[in-house]
PDB file of C-alpha atoms and ligand atoms in Angstrom:
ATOM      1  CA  UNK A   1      14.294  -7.303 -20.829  1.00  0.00           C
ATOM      2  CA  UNK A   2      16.787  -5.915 -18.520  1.00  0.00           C
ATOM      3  CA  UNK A   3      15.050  -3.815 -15.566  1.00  0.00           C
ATOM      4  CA  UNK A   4      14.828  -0.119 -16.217  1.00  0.00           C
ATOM      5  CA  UNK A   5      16.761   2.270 -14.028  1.00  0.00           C
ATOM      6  CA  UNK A   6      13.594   4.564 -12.432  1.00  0.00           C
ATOM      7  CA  UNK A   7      15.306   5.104  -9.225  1.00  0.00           C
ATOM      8  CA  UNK A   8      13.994   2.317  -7.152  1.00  0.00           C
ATOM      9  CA  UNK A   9      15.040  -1.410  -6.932  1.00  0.00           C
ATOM     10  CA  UNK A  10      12.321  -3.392  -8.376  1.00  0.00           C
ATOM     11  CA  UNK A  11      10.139  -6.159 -10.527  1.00  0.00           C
ATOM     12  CA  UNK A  12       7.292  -5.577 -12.729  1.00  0.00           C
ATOM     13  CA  UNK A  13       5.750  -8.569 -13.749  1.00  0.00           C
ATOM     14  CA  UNK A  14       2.930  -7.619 -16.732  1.00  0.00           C
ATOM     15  CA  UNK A  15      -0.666  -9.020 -16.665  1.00  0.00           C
ATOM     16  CA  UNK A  16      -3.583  -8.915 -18.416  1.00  0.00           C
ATOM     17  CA  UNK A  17      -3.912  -5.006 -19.628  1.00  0.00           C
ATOM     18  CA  UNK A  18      -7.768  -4.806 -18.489  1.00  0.00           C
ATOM     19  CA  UNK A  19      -6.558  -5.705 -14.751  1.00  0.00           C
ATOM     20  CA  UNK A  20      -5.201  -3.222 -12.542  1.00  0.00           C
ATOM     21  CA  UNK A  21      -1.905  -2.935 -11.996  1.00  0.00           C
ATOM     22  CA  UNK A  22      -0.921  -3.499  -8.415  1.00  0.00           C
ATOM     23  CA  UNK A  23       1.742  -1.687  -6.021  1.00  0.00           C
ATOM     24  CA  UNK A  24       3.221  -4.627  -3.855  1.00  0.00           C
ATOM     25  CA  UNK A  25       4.937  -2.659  -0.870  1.00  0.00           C
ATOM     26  CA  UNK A  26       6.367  -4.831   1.710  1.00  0.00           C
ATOM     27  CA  UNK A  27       6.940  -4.718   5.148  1.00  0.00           C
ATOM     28  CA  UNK A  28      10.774  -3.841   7.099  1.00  0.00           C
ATOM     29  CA  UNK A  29      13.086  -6.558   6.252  1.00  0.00           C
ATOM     30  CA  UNK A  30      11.091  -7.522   2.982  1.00  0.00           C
ATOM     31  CA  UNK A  31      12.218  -6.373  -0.261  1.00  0.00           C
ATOM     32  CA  UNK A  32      10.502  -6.458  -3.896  1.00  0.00           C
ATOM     33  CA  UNK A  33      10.123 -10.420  -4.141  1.00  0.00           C
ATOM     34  CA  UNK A  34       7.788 -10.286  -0.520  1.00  0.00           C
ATOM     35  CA  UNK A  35       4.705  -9.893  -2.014  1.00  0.00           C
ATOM     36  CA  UNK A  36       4.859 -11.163  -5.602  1.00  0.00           C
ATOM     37  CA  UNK A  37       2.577 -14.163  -4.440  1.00  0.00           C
ATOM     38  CA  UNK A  38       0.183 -12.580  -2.396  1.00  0.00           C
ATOM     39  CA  UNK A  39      -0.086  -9.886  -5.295  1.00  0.00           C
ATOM     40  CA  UNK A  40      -1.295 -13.487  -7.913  1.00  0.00           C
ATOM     41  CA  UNK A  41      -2.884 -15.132  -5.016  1.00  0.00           C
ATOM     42  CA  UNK A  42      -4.852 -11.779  -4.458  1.00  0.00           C
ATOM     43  CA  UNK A  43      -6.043 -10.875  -8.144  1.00  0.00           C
ATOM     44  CA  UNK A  44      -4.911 -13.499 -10.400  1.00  0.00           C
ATOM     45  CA  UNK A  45      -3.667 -12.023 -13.530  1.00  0.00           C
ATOM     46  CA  UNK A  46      -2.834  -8.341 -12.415  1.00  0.00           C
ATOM     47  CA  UNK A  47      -0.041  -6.870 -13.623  1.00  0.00           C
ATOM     48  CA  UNK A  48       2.684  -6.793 -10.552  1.00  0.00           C
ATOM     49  CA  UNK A  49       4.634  -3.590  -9.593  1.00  0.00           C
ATOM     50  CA  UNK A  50       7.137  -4.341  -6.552  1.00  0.00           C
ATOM     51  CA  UNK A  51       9.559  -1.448  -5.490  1.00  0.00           C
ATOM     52  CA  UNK A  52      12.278  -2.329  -2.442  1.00  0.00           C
ATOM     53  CA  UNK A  53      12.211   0.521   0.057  1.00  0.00           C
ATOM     54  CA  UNK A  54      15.452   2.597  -0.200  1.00  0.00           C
ATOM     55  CA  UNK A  55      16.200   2.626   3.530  1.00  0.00           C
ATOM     56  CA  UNK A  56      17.969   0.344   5.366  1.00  0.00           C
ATOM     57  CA  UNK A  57      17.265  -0.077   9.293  1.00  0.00           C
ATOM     58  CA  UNK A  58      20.275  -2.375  10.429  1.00  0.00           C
ATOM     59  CA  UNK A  59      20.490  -3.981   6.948  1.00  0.00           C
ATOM     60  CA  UNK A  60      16.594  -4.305   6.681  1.00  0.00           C
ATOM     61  CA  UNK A  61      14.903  -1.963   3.641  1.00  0.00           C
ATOM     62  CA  UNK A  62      11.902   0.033   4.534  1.00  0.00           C
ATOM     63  CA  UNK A  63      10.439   2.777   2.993  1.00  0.00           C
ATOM     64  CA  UNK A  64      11.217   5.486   4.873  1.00  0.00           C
ATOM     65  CA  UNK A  65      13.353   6.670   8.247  1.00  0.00           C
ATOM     66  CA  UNK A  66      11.781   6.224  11.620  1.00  0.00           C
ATOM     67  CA  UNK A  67      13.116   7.383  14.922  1.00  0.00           C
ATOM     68  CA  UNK A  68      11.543   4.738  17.350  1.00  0.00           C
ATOM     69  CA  UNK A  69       9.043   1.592  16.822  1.00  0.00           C
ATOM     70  CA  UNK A  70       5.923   3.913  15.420  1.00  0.00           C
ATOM     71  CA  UNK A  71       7.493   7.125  15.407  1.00  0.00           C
ATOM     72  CA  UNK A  72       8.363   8.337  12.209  1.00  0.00           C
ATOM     73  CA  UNK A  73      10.745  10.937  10.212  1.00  0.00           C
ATOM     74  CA  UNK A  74       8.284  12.957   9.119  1.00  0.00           C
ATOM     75  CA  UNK A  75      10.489  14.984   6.322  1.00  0.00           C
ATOM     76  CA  UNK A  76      11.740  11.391   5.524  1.00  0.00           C
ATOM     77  CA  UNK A  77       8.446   9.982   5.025  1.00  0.00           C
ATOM     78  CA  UNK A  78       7.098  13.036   3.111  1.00  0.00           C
ATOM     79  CA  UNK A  79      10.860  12.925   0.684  1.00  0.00           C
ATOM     80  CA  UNK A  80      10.344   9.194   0.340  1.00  0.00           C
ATOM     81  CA  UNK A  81       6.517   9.204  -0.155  1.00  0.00           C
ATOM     82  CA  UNK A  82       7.237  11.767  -3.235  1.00  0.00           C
ATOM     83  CA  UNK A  83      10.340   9.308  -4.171  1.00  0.00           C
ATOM     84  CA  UNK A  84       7.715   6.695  -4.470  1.00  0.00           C
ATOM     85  CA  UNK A  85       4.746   8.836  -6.745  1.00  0.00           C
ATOM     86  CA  UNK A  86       7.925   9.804  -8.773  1.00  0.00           C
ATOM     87  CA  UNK A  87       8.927   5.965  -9.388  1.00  0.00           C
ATOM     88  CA  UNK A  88       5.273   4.924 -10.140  1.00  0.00           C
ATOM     89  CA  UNK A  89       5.065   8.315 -13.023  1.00  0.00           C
ATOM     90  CA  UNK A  90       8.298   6.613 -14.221  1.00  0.00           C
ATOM     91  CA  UNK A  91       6.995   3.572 -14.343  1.00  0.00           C
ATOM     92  CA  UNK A  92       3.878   4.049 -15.919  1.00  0.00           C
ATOM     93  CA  UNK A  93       5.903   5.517 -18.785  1.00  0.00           C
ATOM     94  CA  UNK A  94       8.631   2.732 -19.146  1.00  0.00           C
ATOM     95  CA  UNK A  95       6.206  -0.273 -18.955  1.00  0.00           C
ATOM     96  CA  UNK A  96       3.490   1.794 -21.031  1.00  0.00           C
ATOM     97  CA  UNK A  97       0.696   1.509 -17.891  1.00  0.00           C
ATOM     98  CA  UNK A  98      -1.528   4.124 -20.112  1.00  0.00           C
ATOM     99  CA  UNK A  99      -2.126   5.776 -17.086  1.00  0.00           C
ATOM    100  CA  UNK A 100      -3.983   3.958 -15.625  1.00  0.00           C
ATOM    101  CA  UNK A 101      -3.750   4.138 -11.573  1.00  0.00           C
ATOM    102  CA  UNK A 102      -2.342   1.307  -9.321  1.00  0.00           C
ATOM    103  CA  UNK A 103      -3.630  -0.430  -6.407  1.00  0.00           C
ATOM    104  CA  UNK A 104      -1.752  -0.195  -3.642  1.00  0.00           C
ATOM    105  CA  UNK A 105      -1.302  -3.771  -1.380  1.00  0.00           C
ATOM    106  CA  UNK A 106       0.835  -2.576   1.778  1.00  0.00           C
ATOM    107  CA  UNK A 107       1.804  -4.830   4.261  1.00  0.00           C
ATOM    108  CA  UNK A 108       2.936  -2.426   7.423  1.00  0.00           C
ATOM    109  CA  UNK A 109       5.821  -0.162   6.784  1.00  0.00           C
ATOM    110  CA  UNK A 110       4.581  -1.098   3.091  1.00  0.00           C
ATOM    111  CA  UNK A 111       0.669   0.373   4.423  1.00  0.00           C
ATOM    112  CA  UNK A 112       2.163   3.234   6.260  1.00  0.00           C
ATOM    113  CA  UNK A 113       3.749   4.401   2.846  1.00  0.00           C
ATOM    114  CA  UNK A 114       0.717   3.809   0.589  1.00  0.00           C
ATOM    115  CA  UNK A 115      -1.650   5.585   3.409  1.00  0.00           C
ATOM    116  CA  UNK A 116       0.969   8.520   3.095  1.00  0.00           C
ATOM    117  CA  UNK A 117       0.796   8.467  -0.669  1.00  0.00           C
ATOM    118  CA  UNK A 118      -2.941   8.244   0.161  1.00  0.00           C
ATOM    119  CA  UNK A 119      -2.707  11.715   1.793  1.00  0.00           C
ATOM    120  CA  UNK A 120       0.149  13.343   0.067  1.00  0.00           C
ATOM    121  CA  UNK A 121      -0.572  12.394  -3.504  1.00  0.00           C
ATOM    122  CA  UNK A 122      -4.060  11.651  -4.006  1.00  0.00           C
ATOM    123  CA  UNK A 123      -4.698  11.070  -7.837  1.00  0.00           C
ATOM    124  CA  UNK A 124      -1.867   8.540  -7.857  1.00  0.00           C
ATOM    125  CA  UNK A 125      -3.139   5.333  -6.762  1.00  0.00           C
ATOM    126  CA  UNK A 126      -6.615   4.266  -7.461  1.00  0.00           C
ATOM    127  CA  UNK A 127      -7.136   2.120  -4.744  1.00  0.00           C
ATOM    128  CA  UNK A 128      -5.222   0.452  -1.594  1.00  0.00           C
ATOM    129  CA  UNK A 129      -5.349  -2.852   0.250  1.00  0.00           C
ATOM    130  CA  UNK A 130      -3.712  -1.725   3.542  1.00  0.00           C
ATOM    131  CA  UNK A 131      -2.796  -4.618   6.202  1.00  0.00           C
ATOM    132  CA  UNK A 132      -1.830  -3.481   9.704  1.00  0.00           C
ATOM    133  CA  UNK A 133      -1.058   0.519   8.714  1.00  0.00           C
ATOM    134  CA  UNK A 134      -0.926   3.300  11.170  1.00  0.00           C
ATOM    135  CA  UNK A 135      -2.090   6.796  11.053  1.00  0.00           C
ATOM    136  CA  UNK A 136       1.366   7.899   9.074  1.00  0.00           C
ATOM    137  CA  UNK A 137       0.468  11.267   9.682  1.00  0.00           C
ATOM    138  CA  UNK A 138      -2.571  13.910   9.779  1.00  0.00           C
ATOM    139  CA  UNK A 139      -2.285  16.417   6.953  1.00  0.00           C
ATOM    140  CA  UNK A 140      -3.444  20.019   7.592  1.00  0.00           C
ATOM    141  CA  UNK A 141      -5.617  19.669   4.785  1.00  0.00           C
ATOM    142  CA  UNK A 142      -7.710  16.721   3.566  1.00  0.00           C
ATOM    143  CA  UNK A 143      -6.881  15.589   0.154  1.00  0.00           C
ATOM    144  CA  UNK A 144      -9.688  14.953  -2.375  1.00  0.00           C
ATOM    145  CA  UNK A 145      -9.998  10.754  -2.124  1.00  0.00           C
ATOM    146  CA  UNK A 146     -13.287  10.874  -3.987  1.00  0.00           C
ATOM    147  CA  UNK A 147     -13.743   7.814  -6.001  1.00  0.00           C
ATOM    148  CA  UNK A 148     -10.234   5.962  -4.214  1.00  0.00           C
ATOM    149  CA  UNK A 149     -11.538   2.310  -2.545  1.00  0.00           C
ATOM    150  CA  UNK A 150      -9.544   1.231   0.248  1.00  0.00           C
ATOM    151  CA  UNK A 151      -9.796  -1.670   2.648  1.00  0.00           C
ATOM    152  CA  UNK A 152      -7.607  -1.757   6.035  1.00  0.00           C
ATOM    153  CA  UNK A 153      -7.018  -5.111   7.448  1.00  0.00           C
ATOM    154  CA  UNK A 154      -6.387  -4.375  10.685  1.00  0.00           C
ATOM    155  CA  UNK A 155      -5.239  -7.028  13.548  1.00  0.00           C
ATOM    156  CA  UNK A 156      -7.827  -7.461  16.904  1.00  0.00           C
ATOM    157  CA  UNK A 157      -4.599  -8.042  19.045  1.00  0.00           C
ATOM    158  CA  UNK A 158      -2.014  -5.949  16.788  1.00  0.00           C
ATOM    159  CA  UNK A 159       0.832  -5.343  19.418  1.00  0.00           C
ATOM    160  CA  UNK A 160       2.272  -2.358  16.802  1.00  0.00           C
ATOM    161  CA  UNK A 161      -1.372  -0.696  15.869  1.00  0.00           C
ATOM    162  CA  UNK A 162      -3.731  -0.360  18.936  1.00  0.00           C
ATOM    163  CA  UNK A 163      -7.410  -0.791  17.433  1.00  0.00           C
ATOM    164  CA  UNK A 164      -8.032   3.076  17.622  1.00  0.00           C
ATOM    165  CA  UNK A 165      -4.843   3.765  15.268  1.00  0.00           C
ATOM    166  CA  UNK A 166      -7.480   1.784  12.911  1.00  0.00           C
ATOM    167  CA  UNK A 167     -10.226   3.113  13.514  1.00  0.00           C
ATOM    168  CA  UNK A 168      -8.568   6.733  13.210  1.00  0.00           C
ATOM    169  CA  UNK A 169      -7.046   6.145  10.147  1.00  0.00           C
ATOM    170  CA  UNK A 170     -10.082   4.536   8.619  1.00  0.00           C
ATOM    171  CA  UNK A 171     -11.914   7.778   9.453  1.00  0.00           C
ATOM    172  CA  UNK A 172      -9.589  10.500   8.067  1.00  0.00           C
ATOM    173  CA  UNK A 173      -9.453   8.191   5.071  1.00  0.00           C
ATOM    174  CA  UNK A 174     -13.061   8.497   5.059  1.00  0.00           C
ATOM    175  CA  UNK A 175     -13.067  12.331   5.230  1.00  0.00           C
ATOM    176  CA  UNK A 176     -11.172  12.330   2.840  1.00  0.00           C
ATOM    177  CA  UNK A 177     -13.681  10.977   0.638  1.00  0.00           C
ATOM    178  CA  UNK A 178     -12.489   7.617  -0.150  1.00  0.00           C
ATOM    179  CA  UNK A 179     -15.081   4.332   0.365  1.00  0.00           C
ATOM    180  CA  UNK A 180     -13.207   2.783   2.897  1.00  0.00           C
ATOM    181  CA  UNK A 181     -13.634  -0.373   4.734  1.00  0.00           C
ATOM    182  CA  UNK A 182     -12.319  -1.354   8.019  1.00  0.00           C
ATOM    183  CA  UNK A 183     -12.332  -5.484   8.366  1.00  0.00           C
ATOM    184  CA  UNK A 184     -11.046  -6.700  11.518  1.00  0.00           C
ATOM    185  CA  UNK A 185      -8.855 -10.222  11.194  1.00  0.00           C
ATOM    186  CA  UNK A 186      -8.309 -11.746  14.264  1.00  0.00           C
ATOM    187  CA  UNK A 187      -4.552 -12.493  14.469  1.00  0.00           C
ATOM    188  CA  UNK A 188      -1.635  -9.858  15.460  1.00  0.00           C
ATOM    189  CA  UNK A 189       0.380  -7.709  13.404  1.00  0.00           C
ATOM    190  CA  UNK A 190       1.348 -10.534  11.063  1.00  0.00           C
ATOM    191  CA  UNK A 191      -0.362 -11.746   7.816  1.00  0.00           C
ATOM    192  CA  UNK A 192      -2.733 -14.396   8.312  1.00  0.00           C
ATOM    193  CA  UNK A 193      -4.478 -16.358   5.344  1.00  0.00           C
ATOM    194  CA  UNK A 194      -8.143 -14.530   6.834  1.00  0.00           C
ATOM    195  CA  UNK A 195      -5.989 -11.357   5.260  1.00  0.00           C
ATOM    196  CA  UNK A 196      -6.160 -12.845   1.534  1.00  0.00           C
ATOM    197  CA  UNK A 197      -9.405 -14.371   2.131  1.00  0.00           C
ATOM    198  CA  UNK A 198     -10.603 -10.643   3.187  1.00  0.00           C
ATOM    199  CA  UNK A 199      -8.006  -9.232   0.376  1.00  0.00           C
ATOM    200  CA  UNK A 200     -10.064 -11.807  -2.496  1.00  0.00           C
ATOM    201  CA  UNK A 201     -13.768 -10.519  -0.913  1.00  0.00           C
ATOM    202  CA  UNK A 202     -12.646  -6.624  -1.149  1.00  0.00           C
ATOM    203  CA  UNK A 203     -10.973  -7.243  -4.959  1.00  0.00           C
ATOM    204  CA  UNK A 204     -13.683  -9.369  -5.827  1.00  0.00           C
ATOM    205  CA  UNK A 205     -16.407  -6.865  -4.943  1.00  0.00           C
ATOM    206  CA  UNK A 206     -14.963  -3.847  -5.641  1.00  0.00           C
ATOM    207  CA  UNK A 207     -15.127  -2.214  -8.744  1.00  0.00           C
ATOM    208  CA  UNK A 208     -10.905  -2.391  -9.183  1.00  0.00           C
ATOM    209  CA  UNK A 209     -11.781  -6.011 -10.499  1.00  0.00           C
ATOM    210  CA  UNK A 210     -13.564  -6.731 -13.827  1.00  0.00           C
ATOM    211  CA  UNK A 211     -15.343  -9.332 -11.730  1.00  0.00           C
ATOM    212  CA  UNK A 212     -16.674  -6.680 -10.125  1.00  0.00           C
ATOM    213  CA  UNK A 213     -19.851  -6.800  -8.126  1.00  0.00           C
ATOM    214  CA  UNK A 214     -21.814  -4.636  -5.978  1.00  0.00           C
ATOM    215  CA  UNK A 215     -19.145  -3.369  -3.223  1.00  0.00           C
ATOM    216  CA  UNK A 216     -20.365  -5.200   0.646  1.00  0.00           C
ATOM    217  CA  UNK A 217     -20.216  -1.488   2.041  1.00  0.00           C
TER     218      UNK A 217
HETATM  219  C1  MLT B 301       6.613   1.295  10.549  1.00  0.00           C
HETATM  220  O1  MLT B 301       7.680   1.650  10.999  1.00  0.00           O
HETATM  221  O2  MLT B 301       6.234   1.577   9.418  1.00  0.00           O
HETATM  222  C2  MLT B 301       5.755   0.506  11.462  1.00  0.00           C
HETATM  223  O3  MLT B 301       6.289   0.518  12.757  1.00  0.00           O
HETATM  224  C3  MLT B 301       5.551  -0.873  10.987  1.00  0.00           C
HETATM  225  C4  MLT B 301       6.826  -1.617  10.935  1.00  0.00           C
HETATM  226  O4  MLT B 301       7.533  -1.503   9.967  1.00  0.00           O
HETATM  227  O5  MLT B 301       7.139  -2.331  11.890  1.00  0.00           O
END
């Protein structure tokens, strides 16, 4: 089946329908093939959404405009955030999702953009893996994250995300309402194999898997 135009470069690989379907955002330079591995290795089976970010930093994609190394266009980030909520309505329509909400796996500028759906658009995603986000922004007013698990995977010696940026994010998530769960891995800002190894605990316990157990937290 040729891909459907819905106003992002991307792949959807279906699953098994009683899975959840999982948002694959990658990091700058990555595009939508990045994380179609992790996204298998992580929940074996899921059905695999994987946008490319529209905006190109010296020929890399990313999902959204920044002005220096963690500072960010805000009015880019907000446009692009809603660019990206818009895709995954579309999406659900043209792959016949039934509504039901994605999990989010971000892996840096990929986590910055699902914590700012997150906060923006809460209601959209029904979970998030985040590896090595920032704070993208604080909102004026908390969003209603009742009921939304999310696990940051945040680096002990992340040159890009200083352990408070985790911390802080982890607790306006929490505000927020969402069940959230900070695990430390001990590498830098890349991915290490402790991150699918924490990725497999978090889908395995949480209720987003059928497997599901009684959450750690
Ligand atoms: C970002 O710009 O989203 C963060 O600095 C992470 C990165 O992409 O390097």
């Amino acid at each position: 089946m040729a891909t459907p135009d819905l106003g992002l470069i991307h792949r959807f690989l279906p699953g098994a329908p009683g899975l959840p379907v999982l948002l694959l955002l990658h990091g700058t330079g990555g595009d939508e093939h990045d994380l179609l591995p992790l996204g298998e290795a992580l929940l074996p089976g899921a059905p695999r959404l994987s946008p490319r970010g529209k905006v190109l930093e010296n020929g890399m994609p990313r999902f959204f405009r920044r002005l220096a190394e963690g500072v960010f266009d805000l009015d880019d980030l907000r446009n692009r955030t809603h660019e990206l909520a818009d895709f995954l309505e579309a999406a659900d329509k043209a792959y016949g999702l039934n509504g039901r909400k994605p999990v989010a796996v971000g892996f840096s500028n990929g986590a910055n953009i699902a914590a700012s759906l997150l906060l923006l658009r809460p209601g959209v995603l029904g979970g998030a893996l985040l590896i090595r986000p920032m704070v993208p922004f604080v909102p004026e007013s908390l969003p209603d994250l009742g009921g939304v698990l999310v696990q940051i995977n945040a680096g002990q010696a992340d040159p890009l995300v200083p352990p408070p940026q985790s911390e802080a994010l982890a607790q306006l998530l929490g505000d927020a309402g969402a069940s959230v769960r900070l695990h430390w891995v001990s590498g830098g800002h890349a991915l290490t194999p402790e991150d699918l190894d924490a990725g497999k605990a978090w889908f395995g316990f949480s209720s987003l898997s059928p497997h599901a157990g009684r959450p750690p937290w």
